[in-house]
Coordinates of C-alpha atoms in Angstrom, one line a residue:
M12 CA 0.0 0.0 0.0
S13 CA 1.3 3.4 -0.8
F14 CA 0.1 6.8 -1.9
C15 CA 0.8 8.3 -5.3
I16 CA 1.6 11.9 -6.4
A17 CA -0.6 12.9 -9.4
Q18 CA -0.1 15.3 -12.3
A19 CA -1.9 18.0 -10.2
C20 CA 1.2 18.4 -8.1
I21 CA 2.7 21.9 -8.2
G22 CA 6.1 20.9 -7.0
C23 CA 6.1 22.9 -3.8
W24 CA 8.4 20.4 -2.0
A25 CA 6.1 20.3 1.1
C26 CA 5.5 16.5 1.0
F27 CA 9.2 15.8 0.4
E28 CA 10.2 17.7 3.5
V29 CA 7.7 16.1 5.9
C30 CA 7.9 12.4 4.8
P31 CA 9.2 10.5 7.8
N32 CA 10.4 7.6 5.7
Q33 CA 12.1 9.6 2.9
A34 CA 9.7 7.8 0.5
I35 CA 9.3 10.8 -1.7
I36 CA 11.9 11.5 -4.4
E37 CA 12.3 14.2 -7.0
V38 CA 12.3 12.5 -10.5
T39 CA 12.7 15.6 -12.6
H40 CA 12.8 19.3 -11.7
G41 CA 9.7 19.9 -9.6
R42 CA 8.2 16.4 -10.3
F43 CA 7.9 14.0 -7.4
M44 CA 7.0 10.3 -6.9
I45 CA 6.4 8.1 -3.9
V46 CA 8.6 5.0 -3.7
A47 CA 6.0 2.3 -2.8
A48 CA 8.5 0.1 -1.0
L49 CA 9.3 2.9 1.4
C50 CA 5.9 4.4 1.9
R51 CA 4.0 3.1 5.0
E52 CA 1.3 5.8 4.7
C53 CA 2.6 7.0 8.1
Q54 CA 0.8 4.1 9.8
D55 CA 1.6 3.8 13.5
D56 CA 3.5 7.2 13.3
F57 CA 0.8 9.8 12.7
P58 CA -3.1 9.8 12.5
Q59 CA -2.8 11.0 8.8
A60 CA -0.3 10.5 6.1
Q61 CA 2.0 13.5 6.4
C62 CA 2.2 14.1 2.6
S63 CA -1.5 14.4 2.3
A64 CA -1.8 16.4 5.5
I65 CA 0.5 19.1 4.2
C66 CA -0.4 19.1 0.5
P67 CA -2.1 22.4 -0.5
V68 CA -3.4 21.0 -3.8
E69 CA -6.6 19.2 -4.5
E70 CA -6.2 15.9 -6.4
A71 CA -2.4 15.9 -6.0
I72 CA -2.1 13.0 -3.6
L73 CA -3.9 9.7 -4.5
D74 CA -4.5 6.9 -2.0
D75 CA -3.8 3.3 -2.6
R76 CA -7.1 3.0 -4.5
G77 CA -6.2 5.8 -6.8
M78 CA -8.7 8.2 -5.2
P79 CA -7.7 11.8 -4.4
V80 CA -7.1 12.3 -0.7
H81 CA -8.3 15.9 -1.2
P82 CA -11.0 15.7 -3.8
V83 CA -12.2 18.8 -5.8
G84 CA -13.7 21.4 -3.4
S85 CA -12.3 19.8 -0.2
L86 CA -9.6 22.5 0.3
T87 CA -11.0 25.4 -1.6
G88 CA -14.7 25.0 -0.9
V89 CA -15.4 25.6 -4.6
P90 CA -18.1 23.1 -5.7
P91 CA -16.9 20.7 -8.5
A92 CA -19.5 22.0 -11.0
I93 CA -18.3 25.6 -10.6
R94 CA -14.6 24.5 -11.0
A95 CA -15.5 22.5 -14.1
A96 CA -17.2 25.5 -15.7
A97 CA -14.2 27.7 -14.8
Q98 CA -11.7 25.4 -16.4
G99 CA -13.3 26.2 -19.8
I100 CA -12.2 29.8 -19.4
S101 CA -8.7 30.3 -20.8
S102 CA -8.0 33.6 -19.2
L103 CA -9.8 36.2 -17.0
C104 CA -7.3 38.9 -18.0
I105 CA -8.3 41.7 -20.3
P106 CA -5.5 42.6 -22.7
E107 CA -4.2 46.1 -22.5
F108 CA -4.2 48.1 -25.7
L109 CA -1.6 50.9 -26.3

């Protein structure tokens, strides 16, 4: 059993710093993975896996079933339907004209 770092990861290094088993490694610049053989999901050490406890990004950490530990809306409070609608907007910036 081990957690997984998904594409949603922003490369903030927070999980890397708190992992008590050094199970998180950087595979490329700002891209991380969890070494399954080293990950114990912090069982017997903490009430919650430390990588997921500190992660500031929804859907960045997946559990051993492939489900996001922080699903859409769980950290931001933005309902999934609103987020899905907003993802269709490429930019909210108005270009400046000289």
